[in-house]
Coordinates of C-alpha atoms in Angstrom, one line a residue:
M17 CA 3.4 33.4 -156.2
N18 CA 3.3 30.7 -159.1
Y19 CA 5.0 33.2 -161.4
G20 CA 3.2 31.8 -164.7
F21 CA 4.2 28.0 -163.7
F22 CA 1.6 25.8 -164.2
R23 CA 2.3 22.1 -162.7
V24 CA 0.8 19.4 -165.0
A25 CA 0.8 15.5 -164.9
A26 CA 0.4 12.8 -167.3
A27 CA -0.3 9.2 -166.2
S28 CA 0.0 5.8 -168.0
L29 CA -2.1 3.4 -166.0
K30 CA -2.0 0.2 -164.5
L31 CA -5.5 -1.2 -165.9
K32 CA -7.2 -4.0 -166.7
V33 CA -9.1 -4.0 -170.3
A34 CA -13.2 -4.4 -170.2
D35 CA -12.9 -3.7 -166.7
P36 CA -13.7 -0.1 -165.8
M37 CA -14.5 -0.7 -162.1
Y38 CA -10.9 -1.3 -161.8
N39 CA -9.7 1.1 -163.6
K40 CA -11.9 4.0 -162.4
E41 CA -9.9 3.2 -159.0
E42 CA -6.6 3.6 -160.8
I43 CA -7.5 7.0 -161.9
K44 CA -8.7 8.0 -158.3
K45 CA -5.1 6.7 -157.2
A46 CA -3.4 8.8 -160.0
I47 CA -5.7 11.9 -158.6
D48 CA -4.4 11.6 -155.1
I49 CA -0.9 11.4 -156.3
A50 CA -1.3 14.2 -158.6
L51 CA -2.7 16.6 -155.7
K52 CA -0.2 15.3 -152.9
E53 CA 2.4 16.8 -155.9
D54 CA 0.1 20.2 -156.0
A55 CA -0.8 19.3 -159.9
R56 CA -3.2 21.6 -161.5
L57 CA -4.3 19.0 -164.2
L58 CA -3.9 15.4 -164.7
V59 CA -4.1 13.9 -168.5
T60 CA -4.6 10.0 -168.5
P61 CA -4.7 7.9 -171.6
E62 CA -6.9 7.4 -174.7
L63 CA -10.0 5.2 -173.3
S64 CA -8.1 5.0 -170.0
I65 CA -11.5 4.1 -168.1
T66 CA -12.5 0.8 -170.6
G67 CA -9.2 0.3 -172.0
Y68 CA -7.8 1.1 -175.7
T69 CA -8.0 -2.2 -177.0
C70 CA -11.6 -3.7 -175.9
A71 CA -12.0 -4.2 -179.6
D72 CA -15.9 -5.4 -180.2
L73 CA -16.5 -5.0 -176.7
F74 CA -17.1 -1.5 -177.1
F75 CA -20.4 -2.7 -178.9
T76 CA -21.4 -4.4 -175.5
K77 CA -23.9 -2.7 -173.4
A78 CA -22.2 -4.4 -170.3
L79 CA -19.0 -2.6 -171.0
Q80 CA -20.8 1.0 -172.3
N81 CA -23.0 0.9 -168.6
A82 CA -19.9 0.1 -166.6
A83 CA -18.2 2.4 -168.2
D84 CA -21.1 5.4 -167.8
D85 CA -21.0 4.1 -163.8
A86 CA -16.9 4.2 -163.6
L87 CA -17.1 8.0 -164.9
D88 CA -20.2 8.8 -162.6
D89 CA -17.9 7.6 -160.2
I90 CA -14.7 9.8 -160.9
I91 CA -17.0 12.8 -161.5
E92 CA -18.0 12.6 -157.9
Y93 CA -14.5 12.1 -156.6
T94 CA -13.3 15.3 -158.1
N95 CA -15.9 17.2 -156.0
G96 CA -13.9 19.4 -153.9
K97 CA -10.7 18.9 -155.3
N98 CA -8.6 21.8 -156.6
I99 CA -7.6 19.8 -160.0
A100 CA -8.8 19.4 -163.5
V101 CA -8.8 15.7 -164.7
I102 CA -9.3 14.4 -168.2
V103 CA -10.0 10.8 -168.7
G104 CA -10.9 8.9 -171.7
A105 CA -14.1 7.0 -172.6
P106 CA -16.7 6.0 -175.3
Y107 CA -19.7 8.0 -175.6
R108 CA -23.1 6.7 -176.9
S109 CA -25.1 9.4 -179.2
K110 CA -27.9 8.7 -181.9
N111 CA -26.7 4.9 -181.9
K112 CA -23.3 5.9 -182.7
L113 CA -20.3 5.5 -180.3
L114 CA -17.5 8.6 -180.2
N115 CA -14.2 8.0 -178.6
C116 CA -14.3 11.0 -176.2
A117 CA -11.7 13.1 -173.5
Y118 CA -13.6 14.0 -170.3
T119 CA -12.3 17.1 -168.9
I120 CA -13.7 16.8 -164.9
Y121 CA -13.4 19.5 -162.1
N122 CA -15.0 19.6 -159.0
G123 CA -17.7 17.5 -159.5
E124 CA -18.7 18.2 -163.2
V125 CA -17.6 17.2 -166.7
C126 CA -16.9 20.6 -168.2
L127 CA -16.2 19.6 -171.6
I128 CA -16.4 16.7 -173.9
T129 CA -14.0 16.3 -176.5
P130 CA -14.6 13.7 -179.2
K131 CA -11.5 12.3 -181.2
T132 CA -12.0 13.9 -184.4
N133 CA -8.9 11.7 -186.6
I134 CA -10.1 7.9 -186.5
A135 CA -7.0 5.9 -187.2
N136 CA -8.0 2.9 -189.6
Y137 CA -5.0 2.0 -191.2
N138 CA -2.2 -0.8 -190.5
E139 CA -2.7 -2.2 -187.1
F140 CA -5.6 0.5 -186.2
Y141 CA -9.0 -0.4 -187.1
E142 CA -10.8 2.4 -185.4
K143 CA -13.7 3.0 -187.7
R144 CA -15.2 -0.3 -187.1
W145 CA -16.0 0.9 -183.6
F146 CA -16.1 4.8 -183.6
V147 CA -17.4 8.0 -185.8
S148 CA -15.3 10.7 -186.2
G149 CA -16.0 13.6 -183.8
E150 CA -15.6 16.6 -186.7
N151 CA -19.4 17.5 -186.4
A152 CA -19.7 16.9 -182.8
E153 CA -22.2 19.6 -182.2
E154 CA -24.8 17.6 -183.5
F155 CA -24.6 15.3 -181.2
S156 CA -26.2 15.3 -177.6
N157 CA -24.7 14.4 -174.3
K158 CA -26.6 13.5 -170.7
Y159 CA -24.2 15.6 -168.7
G160 CA -25.4 19.0 -170.4
S161 CA -21.5 19.6 -171.3
H162 CA -20.4 21.5 -173.8
I163 CA -18.6 19.5 -176.7
D164 CA -15.6 21.0 -177.8
S165 CA -11.8 20.7 -177.8
K166 CA -10.7 24.0 -175.7
I167 CA -11.2 25.3 -172.2
E168 CA -9.9 28.0 -170.0
I169 CA -9.0 26.7 -166.6
C170 CA -7.3 29.2 -164.9
D171 CA -6.2 32.4 -165.4
G172 CA -3.9 32.6 -168.2
V173 CA -4.2 28.7 -168.6
T174 CA -6.5 27.4 -171.4
I175 CA -6.1 24.1 -172.4
G176 CA -6.5 22.3 -175.9
I177 CA -7.6 18.8 -176.1
E178 CA -7.0 16.4 -179.0
L179 CA -6.6 12.5 -178.9
C180 CA -3.5 10.1 -180.2
E181 CA -3.9 10.0 -184.1
D182 CA -5.0 13.9 -184.0
L183 CA -1.4 14.8 -183.6
W184 CA -0.3 12.6 -186.5
V185 CA -2.1 13.9 -189.6
P186 CA -0.9 16.6 -191.6
N187 CA -3.3 19.6 -189.8
P188 CA -3.7 18.5 -186.3
P189 CA -6.6 20.1 -184.4
S190 CA -3.8 21.5 -182.0
S191 CA -2.7 24.0 -184.4
Q192 CA -6.2 25.6 -184.8
L193 CA -6.6 25.3 -181.3
A194 CA -3.4 27.4 -180.3
L195 CA -4.5 29.7 -182.7
N196 CA -7.7 30.1 -180.9
G197 CA -6.2 31.0 -177.6
A198 CA -5.0 27.4 -176.1
N199 CA -1.3 27.5 -174.4
I200 CA -1.5 24.0 -173.4
I201 CA -2.2 21.0 -175.7
V202 CA -3.1 17.8 -174.2
N203 CA -3.0 14.4 -176.0
L204 CA -4.9 10.9 -174.4
S205 CA -3.3 8.5 -176.6
A206 CA -3.1 5.0 -177.4
S207 CA 0.3 4.7 -179.4
D208 CA 1.4 1.0 -179.8
E209 CA 5.1 0.2 -180.1
Y210 CA 7.7 -0.7 -182.8
V211 CA 11.2 0.0 -183.5
S212 CA 12.1 3.7 -183.9
K213 CA 8.9 4.8 -183.2
A214 CA 9.7 6.2 -179.6
E215 CA 12.1 8.7 -180.9
Y216 CA 9.6 10.1 -183.9
R217 CA 6.9 10.1 -181.3
R218 CA 8.9 12.1 -178.8
D219 CA 10.3 14.6 -181.8
L220 CA 6.8 14.8 -183.1
V221 CA 5.3 15.7 -179.6
A222 CA 8.6 18.9 -179.4
N223 CA 7.9 19.7 -182.6
Q224 CA 3.9 20.3 -182.4
S225 CA 4.5 22.5 -179.1
A226 CA 7.4 24.7 -180.6
R227 CA 5.0 25.1 -183.9
C228 CA 2.2 26.2 -181.6
I229 CA 4.2 27.6 -178.8
S230 CA 2.6 26.1 -176.4
G231 CA 2.9 23.2 -173.8
Y232 CA 2.1 19.8 -174.8
V233 CA 1.2 17.0 -172.2
Y234 CA 1.3 13.7 -173.8
A235 CA -0.3 10.2 -172.0
S236 CA -0.3 7.2 -173.7
A237 CA -1.8 3.3 -172.9
S238 CA 0.4 0.9 -170.6
V239 CA 1.8 -2.4 -171.2
H240 CA -1.7 -3.5 -169.7
E241 CA -3.7 -3.2 -172.5
S242 CA -4.1 -6.3 -175.0
T243 CA -0.9 -8.1 -176.6
T244 CA -2.9 -10.0 -178.5
D245 CA -1.0 -8.4 -181.8
L246 CA 0.3 -4.9 -180.3
V247 CA 2.4 -3.7 -177.2
F248 CA 1.8 -0.5 -175.7
S249 CA 4.6 1.1 -174.0
G250 CA 2.9 4.0 -171.7
A251 CA 5.0 7.0 -173.2
T252 CA 4.4 10.3 -171.1
L253 CA 5.8 13.3 -172.3
V254 CA 5.4 16.6 -171.4
A255 CA 7.1 19.6 -174.0
E256 CA 7.1 23.5 -174.1
N257 CA 8.0 25.3 -177.0
G258 CA 10.5 22.7 -178.6
A259 CA 11.8 21.3 -175.5
I260 CA 10.9 18.1 -173.7
L261 CA 10.8 19.2 -170.1
A262 CA 9.8 15.4 -168.9
E263 CA 9.1 11.7 -169.9
G264 CA 8.4 8.8 -168.1
E265 CA 10.1 5.7 -168.2
R266 CA 8.0 3.2 -170.8
F267 CA 7.1 -0.2 -170.2
Q268 CA 6.4 0.0 -166.4
R269 CA 4.1 -2.4 -164.8
E270 CA 3.2 -0.1 -162.3
T271 CA 1.4 3.4 -163.2
V272 CA 3.5 6.0 -163.9
I273 CA 2.7 9.9 -163.3
T274 CA 5.1 12.3 -165.2
F275 CA 5.1 16.0 -163.7
A276 CA 6.2 19.2 -165.3
D277 CA 6.2 22.7 -164.6
I278 CA 4.9 24.4 -167.5
D279 CA 5.7 28.2 -167.9
V280 CA 2.6 29.7 -169.3
E281 CA 3.8 33.3 -168.7
K282 CA 7.1 32.8 -170.7
L283 CA 4.7 31.1 -173.9
N284 CA 1.9 33.7 -173.9
I285 CA 4.6 36.4 -174.3
L286 CA 6.5 34.9 -176.8
R287 CA 2.7 34.4 -178.5
Q288 CA 2.7 38.4 -178.3
K289 CA 5.9 38.6 -180.1
N290 CA 4.5 36.2 -182.6
M291 CA 1.8 38.1 -184.8
S292 CA 1.0 34.6 -186.2
F293 CA -1.4 34.0 -183.3
E294 CA -4.1 35.7 -182.7
N295 CA -6.7 34.9 -180.6
T296 CA -10.3 34.6 -183.1
S297 CA -12.9 32.5 -180.9
E298 CA -14.5 32.5 -177.4
Y299 CA -14.1 29.9 -174.9
Y300 CA -16.9 27.7 -174.2
Y301 CA -16.3 27.0 -170.5
D302 CA -14.4 28.7 -167.8
L303 CA -13.0 26.8 -164.7
E304 CA -13.1 29.9 -162.6
M305 CA -12.6 28.0 -159.4
L306 CA -9.9 26.4 -160.4
K307 CA -6.7 28.0 -158.4
N308 CA -3.1 28.2 -159.8
E309 CA -1.5 28.5 -156.2
S310 CA 2.3 28.9 -155.4
N311 CA 4.8 26.8 -157.2
D312 CA 8.1 25.1 -155.9
L313 CA 9.4 24.4 -159.5
K314 CA 9.9 20.8 -158.1
Y315 CA 9.6 19.4 -161.6
R316 CA 11.2 22.3 -163.2
F317 CA 14.5 22.1 -164.5
V318 CA 16.2 25.6 -164.9
D319 CA 19.7 25.9 -166.9
P320 CA 22.0 28.3 -165.1
H321 CA 23.6 28.7 -168.4
P322 CA 21.1 28.8 -171.2
F323 CA 23.2 30.1 -173.6
V324 CA 25.4 26.8 -173.9
P325 CA 24.1 23.2 -174.2
D326 CA 25.1 21.2 -171.3
D327 CA 25.8 18.0 -174.1
D328 CA 29.2 18.3 -174.9
K329 CA 28.5 16.8 -178.3
K330 CA 25.5 19.7 -178.4
R331 CA 27.7 22.2 -177.7
R332 CA 30.5 21.2 -180.4
E333 CA 27.5 21.6 -182.4
R334 CA 26.7 24.9 -181.7
C335 CA 29.8 25.9 -181.6
K336 CA 30.9 24.9 -184.7
E337 CA 27.5 26.7 -186.7
I338 CA 28.0 30.0 -184.3
F339 CA 31.8 30.1 -186.0
A340 CA 30.6 29.6 -189.1
I341 CA 28.3 32.4 -188.7
Q342 CA 30.5 34.9 -187.4
A343 CA 33.1 33.8 -190.4
S344 CA 30.4 34.3 -192.9
G345 CA 29.5 37.6 -191.7
L346 CA 32.8 39.1 -192.0
A347 CA 33.6 37.3 -195.3
K348 CA 30.9 38.9 -197.1
R349 CA 32.0 42.5 -195.6
I350 CA 35.3 42.0 -196.7
E351 CA 33.6 40.9 -200.2
H352 CA 31.4 43.4 -200.3
V353 CA 33.8 46.8 -199.4
G354 CA 36.8 45.8 -201.5
S355 CA 38.9 45.3 -198.4
K356 CA 42.5 44.1 -198.6
G357 CA 41.9 42.4 -195.3
V358 CA 41.1 43.2 -191.7
V359 CA 42.7 44.6 -188.7
V360 CA 42.0 43.6 -185.1
G361 CA 43.3 45.0 -181.7
I362 CA 44.7 41.6 -180.2
S363 CA 44.9 42.1 -176.0
G364 CA 45.8 38.4 -175.1
G365 CA 42.3 38.3 -174.1
L366 CA 39.1 36.4 -174.6
D367 CA 37.2 38.5 -176.8
S368 CA 40.2 39.5 -179.2
T369 CA 41.4 35.9 -179.2
L370 CA 37.8 35.3 -180.7
A371 CA 37.4 37.9 -183.1
L372 CA 41.0 37.2 -184.3
L373 CA 40.1 33.3 -185.1
V374 CA 36.9 34.4 -186.8
C375 CA 39.2 36.7 -188.9
V376 CA 41.5 33.6 -189.9
E377 CA 38.6 31.4 -190.8
A378 CA 37.2 34.5 -192.8
M379 CA 40.6 34.7 -194.8
K380 CA 40.0 30.9 -195.3
M381 CA 36.6 31.4 -196.9
L382 CA 38.1 34.0 -199.2
G383 CA 41.0 32.3 -200.1
K384 CA 43.3 34.6 -198.8
S385 CA 46.5 34.5 -196.8
N386 CA 46.3 34.9 -192.7
G387 CA 49.1 37.4 -193.5
D388 CA 46.3 39.9 -194.8
I389 CA 45.3 40.2 -191.2
L390 CA 47.1 42.8 -189.3
G391 CA 46.9 42.1 -185.7
I392 CA 47.7 45.4 -183.3
T393 CA 48.8 44.5 -179.4
M394 CA 48.6 48.0 -177.7
P395 CA 50.2 47.8 -174.1
G396 CA 49.0 50.5 -171.6
F397 CA 49.3 51.1 -167.8
G398 CA 47.4 47.8 -166.8
T399 CA 48.5 45.4 -169.5
T400 CA 50.3 42.1 -167.5
D401 CA 53.1 40.2 -169.3
R402 CA 50.7 36.8 -169.4
T403 CA 48.5 38.8 -171.6
H404 CA 50.9 40.6 -173.7
N405 CA 52.8 37.5 -174.5
N406 CA 49.6 35.5 -175.4
A407 CA 48.9 38.2 -177.9
I408 CA 52.1 38.4 -179.1
K409 CA 52.5 34.3 -179.5
L410 CA 49.0 33.6 -180.6
M411 CA 49.7 35.8 -183.9
E412 CA 52.9 34.4 -184.4
A413 CA 51.5 31.1 -184.3
L414 CA 48.4 32.0 -186.8
G415 CA 50.4 33.7 -189.2
V416 CA 48.9 37.1 -188.9
T417 CA 50.8 40.3 -189.7
A418 CA 51.7 41.6 -186.2
K419 CA 52.3 44.8 -185.2
E420 CA 52.8 46.7 -181.5
I421 CA 52.1 50.1 -180.4
S422 CA 52.5 51.3 -177.3
I423 CA 49.8 53.7 -176.0
K424 CA 51.7 55.2 -172.8
D425 CA 52.9 57.7 -174.2
A426 CA 50.2 59.1 -176.2
C427 CA 47.7 58.8 -173.1
I428 CA 50.2 60.5 -170.7
Q429 CA 50.3 63.0 -173.4
H430 CA 46.6 63.3 -173.8
L431 CA 46.2 63.4 -170.0
K432 CA 48.2 66.4 -169.6
D433 CA 46.5 68.0 -172.7
I434 CA 43.2 67.6 -170.7
E435 CA 44.8 68.5 -167.5
H436 CA 43.9 65.4 -165.9
D437 CA 46.4 64.3 -162.9
E438 CA 48.0 60.9 -164.2
S439 CA 47.6 59.8 -160.5
V440 CA 43.6 59.7 -160.5
K441 CA 42.9 56.6 -162.2
D442 CA 39.2 57.3 -162.6
I443 CA 36.8 56.7 -165.5
T444 CA 38.5 59.1 -167.9
Y445 CA 42.1 57.3 -167.2
E446 CA 40.6 54.2 -168.1
N447 CA 38.6 55.5 -170.8
T448 CA 41.8 57.5 -172.1
Q449 CA 43.3 54.2 -172.8
A450 CA 40.2 52.7 -174.6
R451 CA 40.0 55.6 -177.1
E452 CA 43.4 55.8 -177.7
R453 CA 43.5 52.3 -179.0
T454 CA 40.5 52.7 -181.0
Q455 CA 41.6 55.6 -182.7
I456 CA 45.0 53.9 -183.7
L457 CA 43.3 50.8 -185.0
F458 CA 40.8 53.0 -187.3
D459 CA 43.9 55.2 -188.6
M460 CA 45.7 51.7 -189.1
A461 CA 42.5 50.7 -191.0
N462 CA 42.3 53.3 -193.2
K463 CA 46.4 53.6 -193.8
H464 CA 46.4 50.0 -195.0
G465 CA 42.7 50.0 -196.9
K466 CA 41.3 46.9 -194.5
L467 CA 38.4 46.5 -192.3
L468 CA 38.7 47.0 -188.7
V469 CA 36.9 44.2 -186.6
G470 CA 35.2 44.9 -183.5
T471 CA 35.9 42.5 -180.3
G472 CA 33.2 43.5 -178.0
D473 CA 30.8 40.6 -177.1
L474 CA 27.1 40.5 -176.3
S475 CA 27.2 40.5 -172.2
E476 CA 29.3 43.8 -172.5
L477 CA 26.8 45.5 -174.7
A478 CA 24.2 44.3 -172.1
M479 CA 25.9 45.8 -169.2
G480 CA 27.5 48.6 -170.9
W481 CA 30.7 47.5 -170.1
C482 CA 32.9 49.2 -172.9
T483 CA 33.9 52.4 -173.4
Y484 CA 31.4 54.6 -176.0
N485 CA 33.4 55.3 -179.3
G486 CA 35.9 53.5 -178.1
D487 CA 36.1 49.5 -177.9
H488 CA 32.3 50.0 -178.4
M489 CA 33.1 50.8 -182.3
S490 CA 34.6 49.4 -185.4
M491 CA 33.2 48.8 -188.4
Y492 CA 32.0 45.3 -188.1
G493 CA 31.8 43.9 -185.1
V494 CA 31.8 39.7 -185.0
N495 CA 31.3 38.8 -181.4
A496 CA 28.3 41.2 -180.8
S497 CA 25.6 38.6 -180.6
V498 CA 27.9 36.0 -178.7
P499 CA 27.7 36.3 -174.9
K500 CA 30.2 36.0 -172.4
T501 CA 29.8 32.5 -171.0
L502 CA 29.9 31.3 -174.8
V503 CA 32.9 33.1 -176.0
R504 CA 34.8 30.9 -174.0
Y505 CA 33.1 27.6 -175.5
L506 CA 34.0 28.8 -178.9
V507 CA 37.3 29.7 -178.4
E508 CA 37.7 26.0 -176.5
Y509 CA 36.4 24.8 -179.8
V510 CA 38.9 25.7 -182.1
A511 CA 41.6 25.3 -179.4
N512 CA 40.5 21.5 -179.6
V513 CA 40.7 21.4 -183.5
S514 CA 44.0 23.5 -183.5
D515 CA 48.0 22.8 -183.8
E516 CA 49.4 21.9 -180.4
K517 CA 51.4 25.4 -180.1
T518 CA 48.2 27.2 -180.9
A519 CA 46.1 25.3 -178.6
E520 CA 48.5 26.1 -176.0
I521 CA 48.2 29.4 -176.2
L522 CA 44.5 29.1 -176.5
F523 CA 44.0 27.1 -173.4
D524 CA 46.3 29.6 -171.5
V525 CA 43.8 32.5 -172.8
L526 CA 40.9 30.5 -171.4
D527 CA 42.6 30.4 -167.9
T528 CA 43.2 34.5 -167.9
P529 CA 40.6 36.3 -165.5
V530 CA 38.5 38.2 -167.6
S531 CA 40.0 42.1 -167.5
P532 CA 39.8 45.2 -169.6
E533 CA 43.6 45.8 -168.3
L534 CA 43.0 49.6 -168.2
L535 CA 44.5 49.7 -164.1
P536 CA 47.5 49.0 -163.1
P537 CA 48.6 45.4 -162.1
D538 CA 49.3 44.2 -158.6
E539 CA 52.6 43.9 -156.9
N540 CA 53.2 40.5 -158.0
G541 CA 52.6 41.5 -162.1
E542 CA 49.1 39.9 -161.9
I543 CA 45.7 41.3 -163.1
A544 CA 44.2 43.7 -160.2
Q545 CA 41.5 44.9 -162.4
K546 CA 38.8 41.9 -162.5
T547 CA 35.8 42.9 -164.4
E548 CA 33.1 40.1 -162.4
D549 CA 34.6 42.1 -159.1
N550 CA 32.9 45.1 -160.6
I551 CA 30.1 44.2 -162.3
G552 CA 29.5 40.6 -161.1
P553 CA 29.6 37.4 -162.2
Y554 CA 28.7 36.9 -165.6
E555 CA 27.2 34.2 -166.0
L556 CA 24.3 35.5 -163.7
H557 CA 24.1 38.5 -166.0
D558 CA 23.6 36.0 -169.0
F559 CA 20.9 33.9 -167.4
F560 CA 19.4 37.5 -166.4
L561 CA 20.0 38.9 -170.0
Y562 CA 18.4 35.7 -171.9
H563 CA 15.1 35.0 -169.6
F564 CA 14.8 39.2 -169.8
I565 CA 15.1 39.6 -173.6
R566 CA 13.6 36.8 -174.5
F567 CA 10.4 36.2 -172.3
G568 CA 10.2 39.8 -170.4
F569 CA 10.3 38.1 -167.3
E570 CA 10.3 40.6 -164.1
K571 CA 12.6 40.8 -161.1
E572 CA 11.1 38.6 -158.7
K573 CA 10.5 35.8 -161.3
L574 CA 14.0 36.1 -162.4
S575 CA 15.2 35.6 -158.7
V576 CA 13.0 32.7 -158.4
L577 CA 14.4 31.0 -161.7
A578 CA 18.1 31.9 -160.5
L579 CA 17.9 30.4 -157.3
K580 CA 16.4 27.1 -158.7
A581 CA 19.2 27.0 -161.5
F582 CA 22.0 28.1 -159.2
D583 CA 21.1 25.9 -156.1
G584 CA 23.3 26.2 -153.6
K585 CA 25.9 28.2 -155.4
Y586 CA 24.3 32.1 -155.1
D587 CA 21.8 32.9 -152.0
K588 CA 18.9 34.9 -152.7
D589 CA 20.4 38.5 -151.3
T590 CA 23.4 37.7 -153.9
I591 CA 21.1 37.1 -156.8
N592 CA 18.6 40.2 -156.2
H593 CA 21.7 42.1 -155.6
W594 CA 23.4 41.5 -159.4
I595 CA 19.4 41.1 -160.3
E596 CA 19.3 45.4 -159.6
V597 CA 22.8 46.0 -160.9
F598 CA 22.3 44.4 -164.0
F599 CA 18.8 46.4 -164.5
K600 CA 20.6 49.5 -163.8
R601 CA 23.1 49.2 -165.8
F602 CA 21.6 47.7 -169.1
F603 CA 19.0 50.2 -168.9
I604 CA 21.6 53.2 -168.8
S605 CA 23.6 51.7 -171.2
Q606 CA 21.4 51.4 -174.4
F607 CA 22.8 54.7 -175.8
K608 CA 25.6 52.7 -176.5
R609 CA 23.5 49.9 -178.3
S610 CA 21.7 52.4 -180.4
C611 CA 24.8 53.1 -182.5
I612 CA 26.6 49.8 -182.7
P613 CA 28.7 48.7 -185.9
D614 CA 26.7 45.9 -188.0
S615 CA 27.2 42.6 -186.7
P616 CA 26.0 38.9 -187.4
K617 CA 22.6 37.9 -185.2
V618 CA 24.1 34.1 -184.1
G619 CA 21.4 33.1 -181.5
S620 CA 17.8 34.0 -180.3
V621 CA 18.9 36.9 -178.1
S622 CA 20.0 40.0 -180.0
L623 CA 20.8 43.5 -179.0
S624 CA 20.7 45.0 -182.3
P625 CA 19.1 48.3 -182.6
R626 CA 18.2 47.2 -186.1
G627 CA 16.5 44.2 -185.5
D628 CA 15.8 42.2 -182.3
W629 CA 16.1 44.9 -179.4
R630 CA 14.4 48.7 -180.1
M631 CA 14.5 50.5 -177.0
P632 CA 14.6 54.2 -176.1
S633 CA 17.9 55.7 -174.7
D634 CA 16.2 57.6 -172.1
A635 CA 13.8 54.7 -170.5
S636 CA 13.3 54.5 -166.6
Y637 CA 14.6 51.7 -165.0
N638 CA 12.5 52.2 -161.4
A639 CA 9.7 49.6 -162.4
F640 CA 12.0 46.7 -162.9
V641 CA 14.0 47.1 -159.8

């Protein structure tokens, strides 16, 4: 299966200006290379058959005829080959020249796309040779092909075509092409180089792919164009919904072919969610024979940690912004309800640590003292010395009002009241502790006129790893949109800007295994109940969560993506096991998410029942596993 992936190739060609016979051979070589790599679409630069810089030679019959002959040869060469090829060449019609893109498949020209916006400023003088294709339907063509800018080339894949300057104008044709159904935009370009233009061009391609929720395949003229006044670099780019998937080296002397696997299924799902996209016109041509066969994702990077930027600088910027969103949301709620401060339960673990740090920042925003934060640590049957000491030391270091309330006696009494044997350490034993802690926190919040801040994170809500009406409940949940894989980086971000004493405590918290600490420690006093031993690696579950919520991917595709992302770390059987655990826990836990407290959304994935994720609590998961 190809799982919705479509392999594309963008080529910048070694060519000779005004030598179509030479250039066609280079195009044929590129076709062979693309086929060898199982690409289904090859895009070449603007006027790739003649070269872009022929100037007044475009008016000569010799060049025009040679271009026609070269094009015919390429058309014949594609016969029987499972690839769509787009080349650039001039076309004569009614004593006018058009700058066109020719879409070729299996020995036919399926579509001719004339350039609409003719560059005629600064170094460009295209109107001297070419007319706009704005009224292209008036022109005839010898191939009997449709004159248009879009074509469905296989099931689920529709390409829209624009040429160079079309992208740079205020209203690019690709915008309307996307609205009309094109999910991959290609651009045959001849973009010269000057200082800073490459970065601008890269941003332009990425941003247009985001605006259009599309793939974008960009191929530009190479260094072999004329250097009389300009230098071309051979830029090749492939973008997908705002992200650059692949980029070729510029200024190369040989042909450069840049490959990427575009996830068309993901794009189509995103468009289903976006009501701005509506298919309003028919496709003029359908390449029914082009097959999008199995895809090995050779040219696709799959991020194992989609919530966490890999680049240190970007990660710090992301953490800074998320931390500000969390604190600002809490500050607004404190201000609105007229609270004297906040109450937060401190366990010495990651989530409660992050919540406490957010509370400190909110107090700073409101001009309040950290003493207005009432931090309560509540040791129970599973509390270890390490987490208990870190909780105490962190509250002292931050200057919050600290209180310790043991829950052991209250839980023992409660277990007696409900006639539960204390030696039976089952879910009743565990949840008794979680609910006792929550009762204390709510009552202390009422007693002191403060707002109870929740500590649970997005990953726990997804997996249902919280006690209903226990740690599941609060008055405002600052971490509810933060996945577990990102929590530690937020704490690390604060640690890196904290004083030495606070930082030391935070780094020890970061080194502590994730645990609810509801079961007694081991014989060495260490944490015995480790969350990931029970429900699986959070990095896998966060990976599944991201791709399922954002794109609705099925189990098989999640497995393929995870195998690529975690290459060598987890085998297929392990991944498939945890996918099933993820779906089962996610579905049976919706009732918990249906009544979670208010919380700020911080990223593209949120499980708020009032916003991003609305799901029946009794939906079956059978179709998903």
